[in-house]
Short mmCIF file of N, CA and C in Angstrom, two decimals:
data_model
loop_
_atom_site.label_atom_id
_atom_site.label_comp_id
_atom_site.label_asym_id
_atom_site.label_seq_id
_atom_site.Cartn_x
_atom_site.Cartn_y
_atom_site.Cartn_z
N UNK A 266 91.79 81.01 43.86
CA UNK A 266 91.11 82.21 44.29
C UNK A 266 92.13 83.16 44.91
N UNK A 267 92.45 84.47 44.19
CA UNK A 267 92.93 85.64 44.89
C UNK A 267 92.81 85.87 46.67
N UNK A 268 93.40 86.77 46.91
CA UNK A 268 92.75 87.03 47.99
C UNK A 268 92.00 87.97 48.44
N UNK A 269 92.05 88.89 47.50
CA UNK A 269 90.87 89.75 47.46
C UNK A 269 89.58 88.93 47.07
N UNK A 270 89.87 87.95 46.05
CA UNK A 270 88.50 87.51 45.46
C UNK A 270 87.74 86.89 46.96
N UNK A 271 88.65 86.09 47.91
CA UNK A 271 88.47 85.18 49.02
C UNK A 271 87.77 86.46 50.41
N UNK A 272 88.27 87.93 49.85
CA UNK A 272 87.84 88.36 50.71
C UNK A 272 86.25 88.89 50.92
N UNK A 273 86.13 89.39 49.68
CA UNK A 273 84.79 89.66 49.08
C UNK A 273 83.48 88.56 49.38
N UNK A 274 84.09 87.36 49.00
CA UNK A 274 83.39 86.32 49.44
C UNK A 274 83.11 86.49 51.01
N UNK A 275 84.23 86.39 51.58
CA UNK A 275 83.41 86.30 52.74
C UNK A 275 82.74 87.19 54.15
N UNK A 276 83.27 88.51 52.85
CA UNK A 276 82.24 90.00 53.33
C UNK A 276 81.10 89.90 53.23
N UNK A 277 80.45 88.90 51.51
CA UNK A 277 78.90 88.74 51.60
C UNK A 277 78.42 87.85 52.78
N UNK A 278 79.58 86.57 53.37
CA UNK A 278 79.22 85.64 54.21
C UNK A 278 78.70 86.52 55.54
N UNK A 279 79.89 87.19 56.03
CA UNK A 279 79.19 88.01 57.30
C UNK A 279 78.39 88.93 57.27
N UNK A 280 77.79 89.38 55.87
CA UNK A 280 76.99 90.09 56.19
C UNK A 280 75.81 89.32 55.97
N UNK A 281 75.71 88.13 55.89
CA UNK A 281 74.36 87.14 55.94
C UNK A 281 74.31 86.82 57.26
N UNK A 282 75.27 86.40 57.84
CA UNK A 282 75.37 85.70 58.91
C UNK A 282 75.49 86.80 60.27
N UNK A 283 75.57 88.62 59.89
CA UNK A 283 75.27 89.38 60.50
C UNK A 283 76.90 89.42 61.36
N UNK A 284 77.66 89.27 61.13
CA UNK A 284 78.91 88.98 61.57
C UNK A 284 79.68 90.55 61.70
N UNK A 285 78.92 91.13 62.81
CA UNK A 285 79.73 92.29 62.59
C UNK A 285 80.92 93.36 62.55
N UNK A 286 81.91 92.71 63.27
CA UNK A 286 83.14 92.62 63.57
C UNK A 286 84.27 92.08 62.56
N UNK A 287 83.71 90.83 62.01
CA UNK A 287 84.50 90.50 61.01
C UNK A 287 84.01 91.01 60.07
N UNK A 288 82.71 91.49 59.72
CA UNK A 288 82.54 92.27 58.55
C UNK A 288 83.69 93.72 58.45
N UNK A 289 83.38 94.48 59.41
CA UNK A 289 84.44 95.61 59.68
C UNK A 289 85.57 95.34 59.41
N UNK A 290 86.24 94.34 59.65
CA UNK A 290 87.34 94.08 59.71
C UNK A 290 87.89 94.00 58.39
N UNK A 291 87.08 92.85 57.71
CA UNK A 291 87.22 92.90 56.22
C UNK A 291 87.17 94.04 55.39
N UNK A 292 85.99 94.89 55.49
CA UNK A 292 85.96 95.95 54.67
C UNK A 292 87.64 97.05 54.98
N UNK A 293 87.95 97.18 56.26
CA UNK A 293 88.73 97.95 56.75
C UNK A 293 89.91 96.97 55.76
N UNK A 294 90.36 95.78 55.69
CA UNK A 294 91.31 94.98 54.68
C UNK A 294 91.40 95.83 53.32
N UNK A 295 90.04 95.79 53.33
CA UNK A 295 89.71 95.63 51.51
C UNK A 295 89.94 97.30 51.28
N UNK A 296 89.48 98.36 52.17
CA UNK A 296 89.79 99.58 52.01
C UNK A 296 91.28 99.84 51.90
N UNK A 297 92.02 99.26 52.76
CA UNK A 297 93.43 99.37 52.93
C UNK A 297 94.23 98.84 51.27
N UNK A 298 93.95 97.93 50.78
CA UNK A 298 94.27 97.40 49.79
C UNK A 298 93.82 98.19 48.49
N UNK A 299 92.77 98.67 48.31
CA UNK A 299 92.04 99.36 47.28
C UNK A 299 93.10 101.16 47.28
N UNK A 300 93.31 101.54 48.54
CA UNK A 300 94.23 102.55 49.04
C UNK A 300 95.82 102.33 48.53
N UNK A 301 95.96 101.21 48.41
CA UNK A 301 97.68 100.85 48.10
C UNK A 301 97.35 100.56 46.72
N UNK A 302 96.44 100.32 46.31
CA UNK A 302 96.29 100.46 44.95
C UNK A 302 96.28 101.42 43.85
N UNK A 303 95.53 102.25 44.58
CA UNK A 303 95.58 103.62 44.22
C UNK A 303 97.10 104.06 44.17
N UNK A 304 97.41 103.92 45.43
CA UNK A 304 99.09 104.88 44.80
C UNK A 304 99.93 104.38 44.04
N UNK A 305 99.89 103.10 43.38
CA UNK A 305 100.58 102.38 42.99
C UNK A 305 100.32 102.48 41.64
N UNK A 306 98.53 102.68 41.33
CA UNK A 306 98.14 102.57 39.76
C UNK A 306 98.13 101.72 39.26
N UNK A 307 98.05 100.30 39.96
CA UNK A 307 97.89 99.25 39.46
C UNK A 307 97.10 98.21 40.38
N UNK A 308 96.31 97.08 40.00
CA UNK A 308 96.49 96.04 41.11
C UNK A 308 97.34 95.65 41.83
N UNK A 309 97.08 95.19 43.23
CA UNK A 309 97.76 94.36 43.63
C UNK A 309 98.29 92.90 43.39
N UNK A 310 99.25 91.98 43.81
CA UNK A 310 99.27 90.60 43.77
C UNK A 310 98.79 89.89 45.44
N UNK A 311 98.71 88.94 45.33
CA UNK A 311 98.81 88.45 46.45
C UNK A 311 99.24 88.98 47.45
N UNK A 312 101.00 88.74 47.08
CA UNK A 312 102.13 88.89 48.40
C UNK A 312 102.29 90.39 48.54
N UNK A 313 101.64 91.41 47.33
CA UNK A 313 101.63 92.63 48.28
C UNK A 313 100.31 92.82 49.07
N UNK A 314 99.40 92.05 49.07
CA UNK A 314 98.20 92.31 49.86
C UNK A 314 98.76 91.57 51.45
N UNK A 315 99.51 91.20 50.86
CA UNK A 315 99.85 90.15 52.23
C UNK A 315 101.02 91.37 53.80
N UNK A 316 101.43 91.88 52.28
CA UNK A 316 102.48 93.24 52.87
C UNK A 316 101.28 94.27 53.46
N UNK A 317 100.00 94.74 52.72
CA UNK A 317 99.23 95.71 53.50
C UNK A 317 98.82 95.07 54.63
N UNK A 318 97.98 93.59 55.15
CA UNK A 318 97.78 93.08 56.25
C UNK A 318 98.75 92.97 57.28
N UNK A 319 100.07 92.63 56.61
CA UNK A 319 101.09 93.08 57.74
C UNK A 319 101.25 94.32 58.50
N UNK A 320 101.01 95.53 57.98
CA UNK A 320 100.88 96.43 58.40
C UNK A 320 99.95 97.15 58.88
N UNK A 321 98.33 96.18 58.41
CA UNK A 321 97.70 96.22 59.38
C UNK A 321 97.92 95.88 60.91
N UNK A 322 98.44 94.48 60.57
CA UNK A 322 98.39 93.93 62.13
C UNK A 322 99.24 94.58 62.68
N UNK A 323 100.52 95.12 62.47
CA UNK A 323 101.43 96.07 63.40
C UNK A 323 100.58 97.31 64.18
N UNK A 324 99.99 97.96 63.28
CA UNK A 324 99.20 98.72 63.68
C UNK A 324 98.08 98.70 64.62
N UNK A 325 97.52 97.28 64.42
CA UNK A 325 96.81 97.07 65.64
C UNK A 325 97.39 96.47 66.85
N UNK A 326 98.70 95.60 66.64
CA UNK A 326 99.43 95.30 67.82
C UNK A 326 99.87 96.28 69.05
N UNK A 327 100.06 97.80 67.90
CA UNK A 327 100.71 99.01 68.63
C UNK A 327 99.26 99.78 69.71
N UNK A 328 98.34 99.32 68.80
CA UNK A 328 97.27 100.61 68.95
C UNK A 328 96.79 99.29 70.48
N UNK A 329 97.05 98.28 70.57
CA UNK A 329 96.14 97.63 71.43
C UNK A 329 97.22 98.17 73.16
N UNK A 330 98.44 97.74 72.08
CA UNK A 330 99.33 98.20 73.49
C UNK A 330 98.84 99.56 74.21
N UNK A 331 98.97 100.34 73.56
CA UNK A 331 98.41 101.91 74.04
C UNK A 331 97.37 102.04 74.92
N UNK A 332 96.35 101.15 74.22
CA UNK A 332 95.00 101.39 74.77
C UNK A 332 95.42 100.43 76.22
N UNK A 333 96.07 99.11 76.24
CA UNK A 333 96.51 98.86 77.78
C UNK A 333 96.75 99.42 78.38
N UNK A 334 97.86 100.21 77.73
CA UNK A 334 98.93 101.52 78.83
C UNK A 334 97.73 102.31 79.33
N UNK A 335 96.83 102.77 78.64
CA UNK A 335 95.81 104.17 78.71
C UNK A 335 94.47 103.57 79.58
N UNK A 336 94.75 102.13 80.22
CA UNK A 336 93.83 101.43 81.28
C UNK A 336 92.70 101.34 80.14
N UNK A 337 92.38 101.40 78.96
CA UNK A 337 91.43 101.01 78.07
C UNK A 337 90.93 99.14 77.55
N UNK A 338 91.26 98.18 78.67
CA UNK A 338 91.11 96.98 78.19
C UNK A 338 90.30 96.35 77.37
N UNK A 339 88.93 97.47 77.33
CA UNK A 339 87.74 97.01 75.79
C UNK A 339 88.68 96.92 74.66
N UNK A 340 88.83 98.29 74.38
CA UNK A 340 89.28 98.77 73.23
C UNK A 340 90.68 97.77 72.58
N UNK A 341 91.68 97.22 73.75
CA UNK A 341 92.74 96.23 73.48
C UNK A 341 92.16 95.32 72.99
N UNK A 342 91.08 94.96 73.56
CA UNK A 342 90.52 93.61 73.18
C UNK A 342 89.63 93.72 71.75
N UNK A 343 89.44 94.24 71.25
CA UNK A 343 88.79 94.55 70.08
C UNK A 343 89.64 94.38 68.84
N UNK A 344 91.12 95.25 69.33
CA UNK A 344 92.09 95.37 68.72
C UNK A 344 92.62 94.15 68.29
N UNK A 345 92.80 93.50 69.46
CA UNK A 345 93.48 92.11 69.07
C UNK A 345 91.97 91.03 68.68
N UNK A 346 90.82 91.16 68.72
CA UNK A 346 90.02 90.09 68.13
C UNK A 346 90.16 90.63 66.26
N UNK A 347 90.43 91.81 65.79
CA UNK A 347 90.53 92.52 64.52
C UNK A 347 91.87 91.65 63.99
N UNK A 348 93.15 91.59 64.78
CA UNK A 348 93.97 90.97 64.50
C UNK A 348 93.80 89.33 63.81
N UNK A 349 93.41 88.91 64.88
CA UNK A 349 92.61 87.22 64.94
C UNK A 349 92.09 87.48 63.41
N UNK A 350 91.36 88.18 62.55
CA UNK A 350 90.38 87.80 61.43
C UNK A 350 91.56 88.45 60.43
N UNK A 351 92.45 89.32 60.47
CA UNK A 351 93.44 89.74 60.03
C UNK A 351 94.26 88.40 59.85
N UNK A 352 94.78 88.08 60.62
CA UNK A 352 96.11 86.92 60.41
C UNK A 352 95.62 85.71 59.90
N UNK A 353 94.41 85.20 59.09
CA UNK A 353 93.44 84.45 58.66
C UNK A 353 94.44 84.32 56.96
N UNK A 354 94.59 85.40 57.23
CA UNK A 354 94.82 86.24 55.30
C UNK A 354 96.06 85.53 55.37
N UNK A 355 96.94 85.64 56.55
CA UNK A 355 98.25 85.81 56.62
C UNK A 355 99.19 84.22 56.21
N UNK A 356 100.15 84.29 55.71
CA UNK A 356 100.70 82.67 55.55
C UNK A 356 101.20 82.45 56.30
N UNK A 357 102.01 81.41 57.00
CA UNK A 357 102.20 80.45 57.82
C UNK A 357 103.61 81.20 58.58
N UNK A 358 103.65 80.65 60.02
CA UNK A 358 104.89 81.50 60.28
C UNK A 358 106.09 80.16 59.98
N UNK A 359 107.02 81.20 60.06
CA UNK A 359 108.30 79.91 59.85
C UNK A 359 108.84 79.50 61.17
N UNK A 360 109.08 78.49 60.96
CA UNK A 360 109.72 78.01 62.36
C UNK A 360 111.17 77.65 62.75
N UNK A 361 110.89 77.95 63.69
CA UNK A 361 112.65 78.30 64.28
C UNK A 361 114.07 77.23 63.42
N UNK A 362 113.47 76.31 63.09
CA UNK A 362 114.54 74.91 62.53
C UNK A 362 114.08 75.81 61.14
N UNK A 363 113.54 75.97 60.32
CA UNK A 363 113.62 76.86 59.25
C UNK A 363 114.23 78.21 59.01
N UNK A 364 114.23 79.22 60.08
CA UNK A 364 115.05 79.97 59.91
C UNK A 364 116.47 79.48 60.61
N UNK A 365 116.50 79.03 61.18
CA UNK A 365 118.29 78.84 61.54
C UNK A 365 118.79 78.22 60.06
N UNK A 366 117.71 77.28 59.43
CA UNK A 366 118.46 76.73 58.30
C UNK A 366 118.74 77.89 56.81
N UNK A 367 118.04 78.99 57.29
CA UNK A 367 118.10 80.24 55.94
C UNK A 367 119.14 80.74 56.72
N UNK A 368 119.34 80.82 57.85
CA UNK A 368 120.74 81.34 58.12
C UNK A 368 121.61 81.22 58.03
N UNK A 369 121.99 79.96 58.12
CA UNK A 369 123.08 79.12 57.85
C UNK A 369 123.21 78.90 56.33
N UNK A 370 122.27 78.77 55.40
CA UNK A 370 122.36 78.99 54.10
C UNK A 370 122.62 79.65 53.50
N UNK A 371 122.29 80.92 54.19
CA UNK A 371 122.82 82.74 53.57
C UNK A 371 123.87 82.92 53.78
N UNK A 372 124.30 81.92 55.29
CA UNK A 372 125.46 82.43 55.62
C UNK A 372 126.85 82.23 54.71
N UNK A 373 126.34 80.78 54.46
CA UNK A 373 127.25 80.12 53.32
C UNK A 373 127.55 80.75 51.98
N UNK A 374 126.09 80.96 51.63
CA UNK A 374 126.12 81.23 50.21
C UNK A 374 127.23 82.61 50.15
N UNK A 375 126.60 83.52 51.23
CA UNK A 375 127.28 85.39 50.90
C UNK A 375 128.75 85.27 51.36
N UNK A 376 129.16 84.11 52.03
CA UNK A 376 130.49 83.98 52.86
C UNK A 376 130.71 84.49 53.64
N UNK A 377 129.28 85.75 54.43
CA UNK A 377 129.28 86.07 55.10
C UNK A 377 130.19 85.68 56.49
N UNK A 378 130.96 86.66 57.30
CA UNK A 378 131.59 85.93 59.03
C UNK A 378 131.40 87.12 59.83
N UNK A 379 131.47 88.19 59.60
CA UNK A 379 131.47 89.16 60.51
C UNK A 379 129.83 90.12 60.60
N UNK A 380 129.72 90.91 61.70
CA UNK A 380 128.66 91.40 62.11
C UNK A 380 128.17 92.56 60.95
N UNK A 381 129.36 93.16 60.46
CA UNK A 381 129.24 93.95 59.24
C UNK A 381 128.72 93.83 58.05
N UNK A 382 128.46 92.34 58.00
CA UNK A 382 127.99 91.81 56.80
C UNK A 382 126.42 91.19 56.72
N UNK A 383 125.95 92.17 58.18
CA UNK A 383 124.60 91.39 58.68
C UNK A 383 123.45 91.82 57.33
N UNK A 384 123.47 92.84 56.55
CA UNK A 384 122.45 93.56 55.46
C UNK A 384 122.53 92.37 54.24
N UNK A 385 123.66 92.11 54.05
CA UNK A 385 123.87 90.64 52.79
C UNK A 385 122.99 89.80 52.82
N UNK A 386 122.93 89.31 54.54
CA UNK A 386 122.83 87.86 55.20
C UNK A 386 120.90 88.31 54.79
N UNK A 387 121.09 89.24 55.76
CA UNK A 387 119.24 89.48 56.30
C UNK A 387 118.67 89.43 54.63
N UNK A 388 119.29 90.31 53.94
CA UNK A 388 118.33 90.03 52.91
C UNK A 388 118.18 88.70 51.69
N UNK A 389 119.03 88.14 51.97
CA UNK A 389 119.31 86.30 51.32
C UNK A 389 118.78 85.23 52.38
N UNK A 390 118.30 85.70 53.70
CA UNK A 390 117.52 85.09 54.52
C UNK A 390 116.05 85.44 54.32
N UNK A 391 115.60 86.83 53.82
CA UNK A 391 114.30 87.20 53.45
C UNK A 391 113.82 86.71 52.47
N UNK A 392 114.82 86.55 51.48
CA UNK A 392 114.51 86.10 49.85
C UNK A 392 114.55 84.32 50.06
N UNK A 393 115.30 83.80 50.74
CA UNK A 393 114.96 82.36 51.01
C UNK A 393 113.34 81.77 51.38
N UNK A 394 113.36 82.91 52.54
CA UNK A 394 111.51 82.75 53.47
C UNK A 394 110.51 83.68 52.83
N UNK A 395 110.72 83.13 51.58
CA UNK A 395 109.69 83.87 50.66
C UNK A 395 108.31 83.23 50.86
N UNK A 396 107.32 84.01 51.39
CA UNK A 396 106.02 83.10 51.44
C UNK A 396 105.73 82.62 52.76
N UNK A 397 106.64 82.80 53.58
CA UNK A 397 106.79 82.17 55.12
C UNK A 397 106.59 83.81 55.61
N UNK A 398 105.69 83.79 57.20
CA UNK A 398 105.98 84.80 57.94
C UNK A 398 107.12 84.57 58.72
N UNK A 399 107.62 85.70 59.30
CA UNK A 399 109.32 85.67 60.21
C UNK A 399 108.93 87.58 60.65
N UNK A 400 108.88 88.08 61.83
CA UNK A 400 109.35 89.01 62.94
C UNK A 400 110.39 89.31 62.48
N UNK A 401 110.79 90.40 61.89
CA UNK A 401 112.14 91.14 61.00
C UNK A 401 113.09 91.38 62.03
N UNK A 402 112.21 91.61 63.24
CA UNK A 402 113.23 91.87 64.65
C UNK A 402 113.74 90.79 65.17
N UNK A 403 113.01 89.92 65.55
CA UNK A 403 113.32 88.01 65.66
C UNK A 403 114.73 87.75 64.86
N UNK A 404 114.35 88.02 63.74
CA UNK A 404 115.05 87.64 62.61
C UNK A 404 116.44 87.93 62.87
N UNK A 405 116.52 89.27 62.98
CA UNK A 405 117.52 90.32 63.04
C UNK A 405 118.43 90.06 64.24
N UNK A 406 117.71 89.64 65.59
CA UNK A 406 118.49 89.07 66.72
C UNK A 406 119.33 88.16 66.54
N UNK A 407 118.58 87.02 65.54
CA UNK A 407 119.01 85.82 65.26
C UNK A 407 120.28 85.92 64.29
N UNK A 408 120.36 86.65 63.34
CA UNK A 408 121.28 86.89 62.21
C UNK A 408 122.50 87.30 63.15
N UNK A 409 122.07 88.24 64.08
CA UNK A 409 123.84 89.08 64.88
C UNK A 409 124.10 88.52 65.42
N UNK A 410 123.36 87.16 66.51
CA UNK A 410 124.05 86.32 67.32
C UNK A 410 124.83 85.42 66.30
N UNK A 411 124.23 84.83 65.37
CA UNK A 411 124.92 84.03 64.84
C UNK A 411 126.06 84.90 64.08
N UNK A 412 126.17 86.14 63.31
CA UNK A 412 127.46 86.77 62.86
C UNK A 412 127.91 87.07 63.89
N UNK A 413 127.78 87.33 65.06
CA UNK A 413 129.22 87.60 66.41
C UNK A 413 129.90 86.18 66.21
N UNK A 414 129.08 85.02 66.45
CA UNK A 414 129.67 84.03 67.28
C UNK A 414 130.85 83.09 66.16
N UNK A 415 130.53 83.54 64.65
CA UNK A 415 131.94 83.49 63.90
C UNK A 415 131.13 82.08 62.92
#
């Protein structure tokens, strides 16, 4: 099952079960996706639906912060329960003994040693954690400590 197909499904579920939040949530998915479709002129696959939910959730990570800053704590909290039914979609994060080991693998493979050569590394560490979630910024910390330290 797709994940659109998985989503549809369980838009009819909450709307039996009166689920109104995760209904929203979903449709707001499925709008977003149907939108990237459009500009694209084609379907999506999977792993780019997986790319629009990512950018959902940034978006609500940012928008929840704000609404903290702006003393709005409903509205944060809404934000991040939208997230919660969002990251459902999302695949698995990678874990720290997994990326040190794409690092050290990239590192090898590109012969990468110096800090200059961090764009080689990052993107033979992305293409390794294909299918895995990883924080591009996380990531990115991790790649320069390890190209400083030689």
């Amino acid at each position: 099952m797709t994940i659109q197909e998985r989503m549809q499904k369980e838009m009819v579920e909450s709307m039996k079960s009166k689920a109104e939040l995760r209904l929203g949530v979903l449709r707001m998915m499925k709008t977003a996706v149907k939108l990237k479709e459009t500009e694209k002129r084609a379907p999506l696959d999977d792993a780019e639906c997986i790319a629009v939910f990512s950018t959902l959730i940034k978006q609500r990570k940012d928008s929840a912060m704000q609404f903290r800053n702006g003393g709005r704590e409903d509205i944060a909290a809404k934000e991040e329960q939208e997230i919660l039914v969002i990251d459902e979609y999302m695949p698995q994060n990678a874990s720290d003994e997994e990326v040190a080991a794409a690092i050290d693998g990239a590192m090898a493979e590109t012969g990468a040693t110096s800090p200059k050569q961090m764009g080689v590394v990052m993107k033979a560490v992305q293409a390794s954690l294909a299918g895995k979630r990883v924080d591009g910024k996380v990531l990115s910390e991790k790649v320069k400590a390890k190209l400083a330290a030689g």
